[in-house]
mmCIF file of C-alpha atoms in Angstrom:
data_model
loop_
_atom_site.group_PDB
_atom_site.id
_atom_site.type_symbol
_atom_site.label_atom_id
_atom_site.label_comp_id
_atom_site.label_asym_id
_atom_site.label_seq_id
_atom_site.Cartn_x
_atom_site.Cartn_y
_atom_site.Cartn_z
ATOM 1 C CA MET A 1 27.316 42.459 -2.036
ATOM 2 C CA GLN A 2 24.699 42.869 -4.926
ATOM 3 C CA ARG A 3 24.912 46.354 -5.795
ATOM 4 C CA SER A 4 22.414 48.342 -7.059
ATOM 5 C CA CYS A 5 21.239 49.844 -10.241
ATOM 6 C CA LEU A 6 20.707 53.186 -9.303
ATOM 7 C CA SER A 7 23.016 55.559 -7.795
ATOM 8 C CA ARG A 8 22.338 57.162 -4.305
ATOM 9 C CA GLY A 9 21.166 60.263 -6.632
ATOM 10 C CA GLY A 10 19.216 58.090 -8.545
ATOM 11 C CA ARG A 11 17.977 56.391 -5.762
ATOM 12 C CA ALA A 12 17.006 59.853 -3.601
ATOM 13 C CA LEU A 13 14.863 60.734 -7.172
ATOM 14 C CA SER A 14 13.126 57.836 -6.960
ATOM 15 C CA LEU A 15 12.130 57.929 -3.396
ATOM 16 C CA ALA A 16 11.580 61.829 -3.484
ATOM 17 C CA LEU A 17 9.521 61.193 -6.407
ATOM 18 C CA THR A 18 7.490 58.684 -4.674
ATOM 19 C CA LEU A 19 7.085 60.463 -1.878
ATOM 20 C CA SER A 20 5.030 63.382 -3.759
ATOM 21 C CA LEU A 21 3.040 60.871 -5.497
ATOM 22 C CA GLY A 22 2.055 59.272 -2.382
ATOM 23 C CA LEU A 23 1.378 62.855 -1.122
ATOM 24 C CA ALA A 24 -0.377 64.454 -3.573
ATOM 25 C CA GLY A 25 -3.859 62.994 -2.931
ATOM 26 C CA CYS A 26 -3.402 64.040 1.332
ATOM 27 C CA LYS A 27 -4.790 67.749 0.731
ATOM 28 C CA GLU A 28 -9.087 67.790 0.526
ATOM 29 C CA GLU A 29 -9.914 71.904 0.403
ATOM 30 C CA GLU A 30 -12.484 71.550 3.557
ATOM 31 C CA ASP A 31 -12.001 68.571 5.615
ATOM 32 C CA GLY A 32 -8.624 67.610 6.260
ATOM 33 C CA GLY A 33 -9.134 63.514 5.532
ATOM 34 C CA GLY A 34 -7.425 62.056 2.258
ATOM 35 C CA THR A 35 -9.005 62.528 -0.727
ATOM 36 C CA LEU A 36 -9.662 60.531 -4.204
ATOM 37 C CA ALA A 37 -10.677 61.914 -6.976
ATOM 38 C CA SER A 38 -14.468 62.631 -7.801
ATOM 39 C CA PRO A 39 -15.874 59.930 -10.164
ATOM 40 C CA SER A 40 -16.520 62.595 -12.920
ATOM 41 C CA ARG A 41 -12.563 63.912 -12.312
ATOM 42 C CA ASP A 42 -10.980 60.509 -12.696
ATOM 43 C CA ALA A 43 -8.559 61.870 -15.697
ATOM 44 C CA GLY A 44 -6.410 58.520 -15.699
ATOM 45 C CA SER A 45 -8.840 56.098 -15.165
ATOM 46 C CA GLY A 46 -10.492 56.199 -18.931
ATOM 47 C CA VAL A 47 -13.973 56.409 -16.885
ATOM 48 C CA THR A 48 -15.992 59.426 -17.736
ATOM 49 C CA GLU A 49 -19.182 59.920 -16.527
ATOM 50 C CA ALA A 50 -21.853 62.114 -16.317
ATOM 51 C CA PRO A 51 -21.635 65.600 -14.209
ATOM 52 C CA GLY A 52 -23.639 65.662 -11.594
ATOM 53 C CA LEU A 53 -22.119 62.638 -9.542
ATOM 54 C CA TRP A 54 -19.979 64.686 -7.392
ATOM 55 C CA LEU A 55 -21.480 67.093 -4.509
ATOM 56 C CA ALA A 56 -18.713 69.968 -5.150
ATOM 57 C CA ALA A 57 -18.106 72.985 -2.370
ATOM 58 C CA GLY A 58 -20.441 75.414 -3.621
ATOM 59 C CA ASP A 59 -23.241 73.140 -5.056
ATOM 60 C CA ALA A 60 -26.061 73.993 -2.928
ATOM 61 C CA GLU A 61 -28.066 70.879 -2.960
ATOM 62 C CA ASP A 62 -28.515 69.080 0.324
ATOM 63 C CA PRO A 63 -26.028 65.842 0.461
ATOM 64 C CA ALA A 64 -28.849 63.250 1.231
ATOM 65 C CA ALA A 65 -30.931 64.492 -1.264
ATOM 66 C CA PHE A 66 -27.585 64.475 -4.143
ATOM 67 C CA LEU A 67 -27.218 60.874 -2.593
ATOM 68 C CA ALA A 68 -31.185 60.087 -4.080
ATOM 69 C CA ARG A 69 -31.322 61.804 -7.251
ATOM 70 C CA VAL A 70 -27.695 59.966 -8.269
ATOM 71 C CA THR A 71 -28.295 56.824 -7.257
ATOM 72 C CA GLY A 72 -32.090 56.730 -8.105
ATOM 73 C CA SER A 73 -32.609 56.400 -4.320
ATOM 74 C CA ASP A 74 -35.994 56.935 -1.934
ATOM 75 C CA PRO A 75 -35.366 60.352 -0.893
ATOM 76 C CA GLY A 76 -37.244 59.948 2.253
ATOM 77 C CA ARG A 77 -34.759 56.160 3.126
ATOM 78 C CA VAL A 78 -31.613 58.208 2.263
ATOM 79 C CA ALA A 79 -33.119 61.643 4.185
ATOM 80 C CA ALA A 80 -33.496 59.199 7.219
ATOM 81 C CA SER A 81 -30.662 57.145 6.803
ATOM 82 C CA PHE A 82 -27.653 60.038 5.569
ATOM 83 C CA PRO A 83 -27.782 61.548 9.810
ATOM 84 C CA ALA A 84 -26.429 58.582 11.399
ATOM 85 C CA VAL A 85 -23.598 58.392 8.936
ATOM 86 C CA ALA A 86 -22.608 62.181 8.954
ATOM 87 C CA ALA A 87 -22.775 62.000 13.326
ATOM 88 C CA ARG A 88 -20.013 59.100 12.478
ATOM 89 C CA TYR A 89 -17.601 60.333 10.586
ATOM 90 C CA ARG A 90 -15.304 63.700 10.597
ATOM 91 C CA GLU A 91 -15.896 64.799 7.330
ATOM 92 C CA SER A 92 -18.657 67.206 5.957
ATOM 93 C CA PRO A 93 -21.543 66.075 4.879
ATOM 94 C CA ARG A 94 -20.943 67.344 1.575
ATOM 95 C CA MET A 95 -17.621 64.838 1.462
ATOM 96 C CA ILE A 96 -19.911 62.121 3.397
ATOM 97 C CA ALA A 97 -21.722 62.087 0.658
ATOM 98 C CA ASN A 98 -19.264 62.050 -2.184
ATOM 99 C CA ARG A 99 -17.333 59.176 -0.626
ATOM 100 C CA VAL A 100 -20.810 57.492 -0.307
ATOM 101 C CA VAL A 101 -21.045 57.732 -4.400
ATOM 102 C CA GLN A 102 -17.953 56.032 -4.969
ATOM 103 C CA VAL A 103 -18.666 52.802 -2.947
ATOM 104 C CA TRP A 104 -22.557 52.610 -4.366
ATOM 105 C CA HIS A 105 -20.432 52.913 -7.584
ATOM 106 C CA GLU A 106 -18.516 49.627 -7.078
ATOM 107 C CA ALA A 107 -21.909 48.072 -6.486
ATOM 108 C CA PRO A 108 -24.714 49.599 -8.102
ATOM 109 C CA ARG A 109 -27.591 47.272 -7.280
ATOM 110 C CA THR A 110 -26.885 47.973 -3.628
ATOM 111 C CA ASP A 111 -29.459 49.044 -1.299
ATOM 112 C CA LEU A 112 -28.065 52.837 -0.296
ATOM 113 C CA PRO A 113 -30.166 53.310 3.268
ATOM 114 C CA SER A 114 -29.320 49.450 4.274
ATOM 115 C CA LEU A 115 -25.377 50.949 2.914
ATOM 116 C CA LEU A 116 -25.380 53.946 5.016
ATOM 117 C CA LEU A 117 -26.639 52.356 7.679
ATOM 118 C CA ARG A 118 -23.953 49.601 7.433
ATOM 119 C CA LEU A 119 -21.083 52.648 7.556
ATOM 120 C CA ALA A 120 -22.362 54.072 10.321
ATOM 121 C CA ALA A 121 -22.476 51.020 12.517
ATOM 122 C CA GLY A 122 -19.459 49.929 11.033
ATOM 123 C CA ALA A 123 -17.122 53.081 12.447
ATOM 124 C CA GLY A 124 -16.643 51.796 15.559
ATOM 125 C CA GLU A 125 -16.560 53.527 18.901
ATOM 126 C CA LYS A 126 -19.718 55.577 19.240
ATOM 127 C CA ASP A 127 -17.357 58.958 21.190
ATOM 128 C CA ARG A 128 -14.694 58.524 18.893
ATOM 129 C CA ARG A 129 -15.636 60.198 14.996
ATOM 130 C CA ALA A 130 -13.651 58.550 12.102
ATOM 131 C CA SER A 131 -12.328 59.499 8.813
ATOM 132 C CA ILE A 132 -14.534 58.241 5.745
ATOM 133 C CA GLY A 133 -11.739 59.097 3.191
ATOM 134 C CA PRO A 134 -9.271 56.385 3.900
ATOM 135 C CA LEU A 135 -11.984 53.999 4.125
ATOM 136 C CA VAL A 136 -13.161 54.829 0.873
ATOM 137 C CA GLN A 137 -9.627 54.623 -0.084
ATOM 138 C CA ARG A 138 -9.151 51.352 1.311
ATOM 139 C CA TYR A 139 -12.779 50.086 0.112
ATOM 140 C CA ARG A 140 -11.632 50.903 -3.556
ATOM 141 C CA VAL A 141 -7.809 49.365 -3.850
ATOM 142 C CA LEU A 142 -9.368 45.681 -2.001
ATOM 143 C CA ARG A 143 -11.943 46.088 -4.952
ATOM 144 C CA ASP A 144 -9.000 46.662 -7.396
ATOM 145 C CA ARG A 145 -7.206 43.404 -6.135
ATOM 146 C CA GLY A 146 -10.489 41.386 -7.359
ATOM 147 C CA LEU A 147 -12.517 41.633 -3.648
ATOM 148 C CA PRO A 148 -16.451 41.235 -4.150
ATOM 149 C CA HIS A 149 -17.618 44.375 -2.465
ATOM 150 C CA GLU A 150 -19.127 43.133 0.700
ATOM 151 C CA GLU A 151 -15.638 41.505 1.065
ATOM 152 C CA ALA A 152 -14.151 45.073 0.551
ATOM 153 C CA LEU A 153 -16.507 46.992 2.720
ATOM 154 C CA THR A 154 -16.436 44.539 5.538
ATOM 155 C CA GLU A 155 -12.465 44.538 5.745
ATOM 156 C CA ALA A 156 -12.438 48.116 4.709
ATOM 157 C CA LEU A 157 -14.880 48.603 8.098
ATOM 158 C CA GLU A 158 -12.695 46.380 9.937
ATOM 159 C CA HIS A 159 -9.316 48.367 9.383
ATOM 160 C CA LEU A 160 -11.012 51.360 10.080
ATOM 161 C CA ARG A 161 -12.105 50.188 13.694
ATOM 162 C CA ARG A 162 -8.319 48.918 14.690
#
């Protein structure tokens, strides 16, 4: 029988640290979903982006207008597509817009209105509102593992429907 290098107390401390780090990102100020760092505030990634890429809780800008502005998309097409996504996910429209920007930044050549409609259609059953936070988190993990945008999005949406 092989003995562990960590004492019983060391294993407990290691487990507690792992759990606390895992739970640190689970609170969201208003929506109750999991949280991801905003693109402009992700200190550990080395990514520095211009301010205005995250719609804060007090911002008065309409989420669809925010998406159109940040992505350079046609405001009319975004305004027409966004309600379908907002109806399918349980987070606030503001947080949905922030999550969509996170996905869009991974593949900025993606047509935003098409992405919105795909996120709406991929949410699963119409009578059940899904959470977009875990979907985007799974998508980003898959992208970090090297999957291309389309494959990562398809797999994340399939996982959401399970």
